[in-house]
Amino acid sequence: MKIYDHAFSFHMSDGTTIGYLIGVAYKVDPTKVTTFFQTYRKGVDDITDTDLRQKIADALNRLASRMSTDKFIDGGKADLLASALKEIQDDMEPIGIQVISLSYVGKPEYPPTVIDSINAKVTANQKTMQREQEVKQREAEANMLRAEADGQADAKMTLAKAEAESIRIRGQALHENPEVLQLEAINKWSGALPQYMTNGAGTPFIQVK
């Protein structure tokens, strides 16, 4: 396992240069040790620091040139590393180096313009989420008010229907029993006769013979 001290710089399709520390894990195929040392004629550390590093750098640059910065930021960096690993494995396997993995170490090194763009996008997303939340809250409040108004309207309608039904029943009862109306009038009468009566006016509730 080797973590390189200096970041790899690769250029995206839109001209942005991104830096990233890279780690690599590999082993030498025991059956190809002779081929391995005949090819490089140097020790494993030297090969790791020079030849293998150059292979990684070349693969990253070649693949990054086909990817935009936005794509890289929005999840493309994993695809970039996976594609670079596949290329290096295919290239190094025949000479006896089995590359097991490539990995990013730490955070990417973005130019200031990219950092500003990322921050602006994050801020915009936060504002959008806030606006969406406010809209949902207003909708919930409006629904609550509508429900309350509907409830009040239903209550008034129910009361009006009850009152109308009461009046209907009372009217029907009085129509069928007119003496009830006279009885109610008698119950409310104080017993006092009018002080002045015009010709032809009858005395309330009694017949004078």
PDB file of N, CA and C in Angstrom, residues 108-176:
ATOM      1  N   PRO A 108     -10.340  16.856  -2.082  1.00  0.00           N
ATOM      2  CA  PRO A 108      -9.794  17.340  -3.359  1.00  0.00           C
ATOM      3  C   PRO A 108      -9.295  18.773  -3.240  1.00  0.00           C
ATOM      4  N   GLU A 109      -8.348  19.123  -4.079  1.00  0.00           N
ATOM      5  CA  GLU A 109      -7.833  20.488  -4.136  1.00  0.00           C
ATOM      6  C   GLU A 109      -8.470  21.173  -5.346  1.00  0.00           C
ATOM      7  N   TYR A 110      -9.451  22.044  -5.058  1.00  0.00           N
ATOM      8  CA  TYR A 110     -10.137  22.762  -6.127  1.00  0.00           C
ATOM      9  C   TYR A 110      -9.567  24.172  -6.257  1.00  0.00           C
ATOM     10  N   PRO A 111      -9.584  24.728  -7.452  1.00  0.00           N
ATOM     11  CA  PRO A 111      -9.227  26.147  -7.602  1.00  0.00           C
ATOM     12  C   PRO A 111     -10.287  27.027  -6.953  1.00  0.00           C
ATOM     13  N   PRO A 112      -9.936  28.256  -6.578  1.00  0.00           N
ATOM     14  CA  PRO A 112     -10.891  29.140  -5.888  1.00  0.00           C
ATOM     15  C   PRO A 112     -12.213  29.312  -6.628  1.00  0.00           C
ATOM     16  N   THR A 113     -12.168  29.388  -7.959  1.00  0.00           N
ATOM     17  CA  THR A 113     -13.405  29.592  -8.715  1.00  0.00           C
ATOM     18  C   THR A 113     -14.363  28.414  -8.529  1.00  0.00           C
ATOM     19  N   VAL A 114     -13.813  27.211  -8.462  1.00  0.00           N
ATOM     20  CA  VAL A 114     -14.654  26.032  -8.266  1.00  0.00           C
ATOM     21  C   VAL A 114     -15.233  26.019  -6.851  1.00  0.00           C
ATOM     22  N   ILE A 115     -14.408  26.394  -5.879  1.00  0.00           N
ATOM     23  CA  ILE A 115     -14.894  26.458  -4.494  1.00  0.00           C
ATOM     24  C   ILE A 115     -16.032  27.462  -4.375  1.00  0.00           C
ATOM     25  N   ASP A 116     -15.869  28.625  -5.022  1.00  0.00           N
ATOM     26  CA  ASP A 116     -16.937  29.635  -5.006  1.00  0.00           C
ATOM     27  C   ASP A 116     -18.205  29.090  -5.651  1.00  0.00           C
ATOM     28  N   SER A 117     -18.033  28.374  -6.747  1.00  0.00           N
ATOM     29  CA  SER A 117     -19.179  27.799  -7.445  1.00  0.00           C
ATOM     30  C   SER A 117     -19.888  26.771  -6.580  1.00  0.00           C
ATOM     31  N   ILE A 118     -19.109  25.935  -5.897  1.00  0.00           N
ATOM     32  CA  ILE A 118     -19.697  24.925  -5.009  1.00  0.00           C
ATOM     33  C   ILE A 118     -20.474  25.592  -3.879  1.00  0.00           C
ATOM     34  N   ASN A 119     -19.858  26.607  -3.271  1.00  0.00           N
ATOM     35  CA  ASN A 119     -20.528  27.306  -2.165  1.00  0.00           C
ATOM     36  C   ASN A 119     -21.815  27.977  -2.643  1.00  0.00           C
ATOM     37  N   ALA A 120     -21.757  28.569  -3.849  1.00  0.00           N
ATOM     38  CA  ALA A 120     -22.946  29.227  -4.394  1.00  0.00           C
ATOM     39  C   ALA A 120     -24.052  28.207  -4.648  1.00  0.00           C
ATOM     40  N   LYS A 121     -23.668  27.031  -5.147  1.00  0.00           N
ATOM     41  CA  LYS A 121     -24.657  25.988  -5.416  1.00  0.00           C
ATOM     42  C   LYS A 121     -25.274  25.482  -4.115  1.00  0.00           C
ATOM     43  N   VAL A 122     -24.438  25.319  -3.092  1.00  0.00           N
ATOM     44  CA  VAL A 122     -24.943  24.865  -1.797  1.00  0.00           C
ATOM     45  C   VAL A 122     -25.922  25.888  -1.227  1.00  0.00           C
ATOM     46  N   THR A 123     -25.538  27.179  -1.324  1.00  0.00           N
ATOM     47  CA  THR A 123     -26.416  28.242  -0.826  1.00  0.00           C
ATOM     48  C   THR A 123     -27.736  28.261  -1.577  1.00  0.00           C
ATOM     49  N   ALA A 124     -27.658  28.120  -2.912  1.00  0.00           N
ATOM     50  CA  ALA A 124     -28.869  28.108  -3.726  1.00  0.00           C
ATOM     51  C   ALA A 124     -29.765  26.936  -3.364  1.00  0.00           C
ATOM     52  N   ASN A 125     -29.163  25.784  -3.147  1.00  0.00           N
ATOM     53  CA  ASN A 125     -29.949  24.597  -2.771  1.00  0.00           C
ATOM     54  C   ASN A 125     -30.617  24.790  -1.416  1.00  0.00           C
ATOM     55  N   GLN A 126     -29.876  25.402  -0.486  1.00  0.00           N
ATOM     56  CA  GLN A 126     -30.448  25.650   0.836  1.00  0.00           C
ATOM     57  C   GLN A 126     -31.631  26.615   0.748  1.00  0.00           C
ATOM     58  N   LYS A 127     -31.483  27.665  -0.090  1.00  0.00           N
ATOM     59  CA  LYS A 127     -32.571  28.625  -0.249  1.00  0.00           C
ATOM     60  C   LYS A 127     -33.775  27.966  -0.910  1.00  0.00           C
ATOM     61  N   THR A 128     -33.500  27.103  -1.890  1.00  0.00           N
ATOM     62  CA  THR A 128     -34.598  26.394  -2.553  1.00  0.00           C
ATOM     63  C   THR A 128     -35.345  25.507  -1.572  1.00  0.00           C
ATOM     64  N   MET A 129     -34.586  24.778  -0.741  1.00  0.00           N
ATOM     65  CA  MET A 129     -35.213  23.918   0.262  1.00  0.00           C
ATOM     66  C   MET A 129     -36.014  24.742   1.259  1.00  0.00           C
ATOM     67  N   GLN A 130     -35.468  25.915   1.632  1.00  0.00           N
ATOM     68  CA  GLN A 130     -36.171  26.775   2.572  1.00  0.00           C
ATOM     69  C   GLN A 130     -37.481  27.280   1.967  1.00  0.00           C
ATOM     70  N   ARG A 131     -37.412  27.686   0.665  1.00  0.00           N
ATOM     71  CA  ARG A 131     -38.627  28.163   0.008  1.00  0.00           C
ATOM     72  C   ARG A 131     -39.661  27.043  -0.103  1.00  0.00           C
ATOM     73  N   GLU A 132     -39.203  25.843  -0.440  1.00  0.00           N
ATOM     74  CA  GLU A 132     -40.119  24.709  -0.531  1.00  0.00           C
ATOM     75  C   GLU A 132     -40.770  24.426   0.811  1.00  0.00           C
ATOM     76  N   GLN A 133     -39.974  24.537   1.879  1.00  0.00           N
ATOM     77  CA  GLN A 133     -40.516  24.311   3.217  1.00  0.00           C
ATOM     78  C   GLN A 133     -41.547  25.375   3.575  1.00  0.00           C
ATOM     79  N   GLU A 134     -41.263  26.626   3.191  1.00  0.00           N
ATOM     80  CA  GLU A 134     -42.197  27.714   3.470  1.00  0.00           C
ATOM     81  C   GLU A 134     -43.497  27.520   2.707  1.00  0.00           C
ATOM     82  N   VAL A 135     -43.375  27.089   1.445  1.00  0.00           N
ATOM     83  CA  VAL A 135     -44.573  26.836   0.637  1.00  0.00           C
ATOM     84  C   VAL A 135     -45.407  25.725   1.267  1.00  0.00           C
ATOM     85  N   LYS A 136     -44.751  24.647   1.694  1.00  0.00           N
ATOM     86  CA  LYS A 136     -45.466  23.545   2.330  1.00  0.00           C
ATOM     87  C   LYS A 136     -46.155  24.008   3.611  1.00  0.00           C
ATOM     88  N   GLN A 137     -45.461  24.876   4.372  1.00  0.00           N
ATOM     89  CA  GLN A 137     -46.046  25.369   5.614  1.00  0.00           C
ATOM     90  C   GLN A 137     -47.275  26.228   5.320  1.00  0.00           C
ATOM     91  N   ARG A 138     -47.156  27.099   4.279  1.00  0.00           N
ATOM     92  CA  ARG A 138     -48.308  27.939   3.925  1.00  0.00           C
ATOM     93  C   ARG A 138     -49.476  27.079   3.439  1.00  0.00           C
ATOM     94  N   GLU A 139     -49.169  26.042   2.672  1.00  0.00           N
ATOM     95  CA  GLU A 139     -50.220  25.149   2.196  1.00  0.00           C
ATOM     96  C   GLU A 139     -50.903  24.447   3.369  1.00  0.00           C
ATOM     97  N   ALA A 140     -50.093  24.015   4.344  1.00  0.00           N
ATOM     98  CA  ALA A 140     -50.658  23.352   5.516  1.00  0.00           C
ATOM     99  C   ALA A 140     -51.554  24.309   6.297  1.00  0.00           C
ATOM    100  N   GLU A 141     -51.101  25.557   6.460  1.00  0.00           N
ATOM    101  CA  GLU A 141     -51.906  26.548   7.180  1.00  0.00           C
ATOM    102  C   GLU A 141     -53.199  26.841   6.428  1.00  0.00           C
ATOM    103  N   ALA A 142     -53.087  26.952   5.081  1.00  0.00           N
ATOM    104  CA  ALA A 142     -54.280  27.217   4.278  1.00  0.00           C
ATOM    105  C   ALA A 142     -55.262  26.055   4.375  1.00  0.00           C
ATOM    106  N   ASN A 143     -54.733  24.835   4.339  1.00  0.00           N
ATOM    107  CA  ASN A 143     -55.601  23.654   4.463  1.00  0.00           C
ATOM    108  C   ASN A 143     -56.291  23.632   5.822  1.00  0.00           C
ATOM    109  N   MET A 144     -55.552  24.049   6.854  1.00  0.00           N
ATOM    110  CA  MET A 144     -56.123  24.077   8.193  1.00  0.00           C
ATOM    111  C   MET A 144     -57.258  25.103   8.275  1.00  0.00           C
ATOM    112  N   LEU A 145     -57.026  26.276   7.663  1.00  0.00           N
ATOM    113  CA  LEU A 145     -58.057  27.314   7.673  1.00  0.00           C
ATOM    114  C   LEU A 145     -59.285  26.873   6.880  1.00  0.00           C
ATOM    115  N   ARG A 146     -59.028  26.212   5.730  1.00  0.00           N
ATOM    116  CA  ARG A 146     -60.153  25.721   4.937  1.00  0.00           C
ATOM    117  C   ARG A 146     -60.949  24.670   5.702  1.00  0.00           C
ATOM    118  N   ALA A 147     -60.231  23.789   6.371  1.00  0.00           N
ATOM    119  CA  ALA A 147     -60.902  22.749   7.150  1.00  0.00           C
ATOM    120  C   ALA A 147     -61.729  23.369   8.278  1.00  0.00           C
ATOM    121  N   GLU A 148     -61.152  24.402   8.919  1.00  0.00           N
ATOM    122  CA  GLU A 148     -61.866  25.074  10.002  1.00  0.00           C
ATOM    123  C   GLU A 148     -63.113  25.779   9.476  1.00  0.00           C
ATOM    124  N   ALA A 149     -62.958  26.455   8.312  1.00  0.00           N
ATOM    125  CA  ALA A 149     -64.103  27.144   7.706  1.00  0.00           C
ATOM    126  C   ALA A 149     -65.179  26.157   7.288  1.00  0.00           C
ATOM    127  N   ASP A 150     -64.738  25.034   6.703  1.00  0.00           N
ATOM    128  CA  ASP A 150     -65.706  24.005   6.306  1.00  0.00           C
ATOM    129  C   ASP A 150     -66.440  23.461   7.529  1.00  0.00           C
ATOM    130  N   GLY A 151     -65.687  23.287   8.623  1.00  0.00           N
ATOM    131  CA  GLY A 151     -66.317  22.796   9.846  1.00  0.00           C
ATOM    132  C   GLY A 151     -67.357  23.769  10.376  1.00  0.00           C
ATOM    133  N   GLN A 152     -67.015  25.069  10.372  1.00  0.00           N
ATOM    134  CA  GLN A 152     -67.960  26.079  10.841  1.00  0.00           C
ATOM    135  C   GLN A 152     -69.191  26.141   9.939  1.00  0.00           C
ATOM    136  N   ALA A 153     -68.933  26.044   8.610  1.00  0.00           N
ATOM    137  CA  ALA A 153     -70.049  26.077   7.671  1.00  0.00           C
ATOM    138  C   ALA A 153     -70.961  24.877   7.870  1.00  0.00           C
ATOM    139  N   ASP A 154     -70.363  23.710   8.088  1.00  0.00           N
ATOM    140  CA  ASP A 154     -71.163  22.509   8.333  1.00  0.00           C
ATOM    141  C   ASP A 154     -71.988  22.646   9.615  1.00  0.00           C
ATOM    142  N   ALA A 155     -71.347  23.235  10.644  1.00  0.00           N
ATOM    143  CA  ALA A 155     -72.053  23.414  11.907  1.00  0.00           C
ATOM    144  C   ALA A 155     -73.244  24.363  11.740  1.00  0.00           C
ATOM    145  N   LYS A 156     -73.031  25.471  11.000  1.00  0.00           N
ATOM    146  CA  LYS A 156     -74.116  26.420  10.771  1.00  0.00           C
ATOM    147  C   LYS A 156     -75.227  25.797   9.943  1.00  0.00           C
ATOM    148  N   MET A 157     -74.826  25.013   8.951  1.00  0.00           N
ATOM    149  CA  MET A 157     -75.827  24.360   8.111  1.00  0.00           C
ATOM    150  C   MET A 157     -76.645  23.365   8.925  1.00  0.00           C
ATOM    151  N   THR A 158     -75.955  22.620   9.777  1.00  0.00           N
ATOM    152  CA  THR A 158     -76.654  21.653  10.630  1.00  0.00           C
ATOM    153  C   THR A 158     -77.628  22.360  11.558  1.00  0.00           C
ATOM    154  N   LEU A 159     -77.171  23.498  12.155  1.00  0.00           N
ATOM    155  CA  LEU A 159     -78.032  24.268  13.058  1.00  0.00           C
ATOM    156  C   LEU A 159     -79.231  24.834  12.307  1.00  0.00           C
ATOM    157  N   ALA A 160     -78.974  25.360  11.097  1.00  0.00           N
ATOM    158  CA  ALA A 160     -80.069  25.942  10.305  1.00  0.00           C
ATOM    159  C   ALA A 160     -81.088  24.875   9.935  1.00  0.00           C
ATOM    160  N   LYS A 161     -80.586  23.700   9.555  1.00  0.00           N
ATOM    161  CA  LYS A 161     -81.498  22.614   9.216  1.00  0.00           C
ATOM    162  C   LYS A 161     -82.320  22.199  10.437  1.00  0.00           C
ATOM    163  N   ALA A 162     -81.670  22.165  11.601  1.00  0.00           N
ATOM    164  CA  ALA A 162     -82.375  21.795  12.823  1.00  0.00           C
ATOM    165  C   ALA A 162     -83.452  22.824  13.161  1.00  0.00           C
ATOM    166  N   GLU A 163     -83.115  24.117  13.030  1.00  0.00           N
ATOM    167  CA  GLU A 163     -84.081  25.168  13.320  1.00  0.00           C
ATOM    168  C   GLU A 163     -85.250  25.124  12.340  1.00  0.00           C
ATOM    169  N   ALA A 164     -84.898  24.895  11.047  1.00  0.00           N
ATOM    170  CA  ALA A 164     -85.954  24.816  10.032  1.00  0.00           C
ATOM    171  C   ALA A 164     -86.879  23.645  10.315  1.00  0.00           C
ATOM    172  N   GLU A 165     -86.301  22.520  10.691  1.00  0.00           N
ATOM    173  CA  GLU A 165     -87.105  21.341  11.009  1.00  0.00           C
ATOM    174  C   GLU A 165     -87.972  21.594  12.232  1.00  0.00           C
ATOM    175  N   SER A 166     -87.416  22.321  13.221  1.00  0.00           N
ATOM    176  CA  SER A 166     -88.185  22.642  14.425  1.00  0.00           C
ATOM    177  C   SER A 166     -89.374  23.529  14.092  1.00  0.00           C
ATOM    178  N   ILE A 167     -89.108  24.533  13.230  1.00  0.00           N
ATOM    179  CA  ILE A 167     -90.198  25.443  12.827  1.00  0.00           C
ATOM    180  C   ILE A 167     -91.270  24.681  12.054  1.00  0.00           C
ATOM    181  N   ARG A 168     -90.813  23.776  11.167  1.00  0.00           N
ATOM    182  CA  ARG A 168     -91.768  22.993  10.378  1.00  0.00           C
ATOM    183  C   ARG A 168     -92.656  22.136  11.283  1.00  0.00           C
ATOM    184  N   ILE A 169     -92.008  21.472  12.235  1.00  0.00           N
ATOM    185  CA  ILE A 169     -92.757  20.610  13.138  1.00  0.00           C
ATOM    186  C   ILE A 169     -93.736  21.426  13.980  1.00  0.00           C
ATOM    187  N   ARG A 170     -93.261  22.584  14.473  1.00  0.00           N
ATOM    188  CA  ARG A 170     -94.121  23.449  15.297  1.00  0.00           C
ATOM    189  C   ARG A 170     -95.292  23.972  14.475  1.00  0.00           C
ATOM    190  N   GLY A 171     -94.995  24.403  13.250  1.00  0.00           N
ATOM    191  CA  GLY A 171     -96.069  24.914  12.386  1.00  0.00           C
ATOM    192  C   GLY A 171     -97.106  23.851  12.092  1.00  0.00           C
ATOM    193  N   GLN A 172     -96.601  22.634  11.818  1.00  0.00           N
ATOM    194  CA  GLN A 172     -97.517  21.531  11.542  1.00  0.00           C
ATOM    195  C   GLN A 172     -98.379  21.225  12.760  1.00  0.00           C
ATOM    196  N   ALA A 173     -97.743  21.272  13.947  1.00  0.00           N
ATOM    197  CA  ALA A 173     -98.494  20.990  15.171  1.00  0.00           C
ATOM    198  C   ALA A 173     -99.568  22.043  15.413  1.00  0.00           C
ATOM    199  N   LEU A 174     -99.235  23.322  15.191  1.00  0.00           N
ATOM    200  CA  LEU A 174    -100.219  24.385  15.403  1.00  0.00           C
ATOM    201  C   LEU A 174    -101.343  24.301  14.378  1.00  0.00           C
ATOM    202  N   HIS A 175    -100.961  23.908  13.153  1.00  0.00           N
ATOM    203  CA  HIS A 175    -101.985  23.783  12.115  1.00  0.00           C
ATOM    204  C   HIS A 175    -102.968  22.681  12.452  1.00  0.00           C
ATOM    205  N   GLU A 176    -102.449  21.606  12.990  1.00  0.00           N
ATOM    206  CA  GLU A 176    -103.306  20.481  13.326  1.00  0.00           C
ATOM    207  C   GLU A 176    -104.033  20.682  14.654  1.00  0.00           C
TER     208      GLU A 176
END
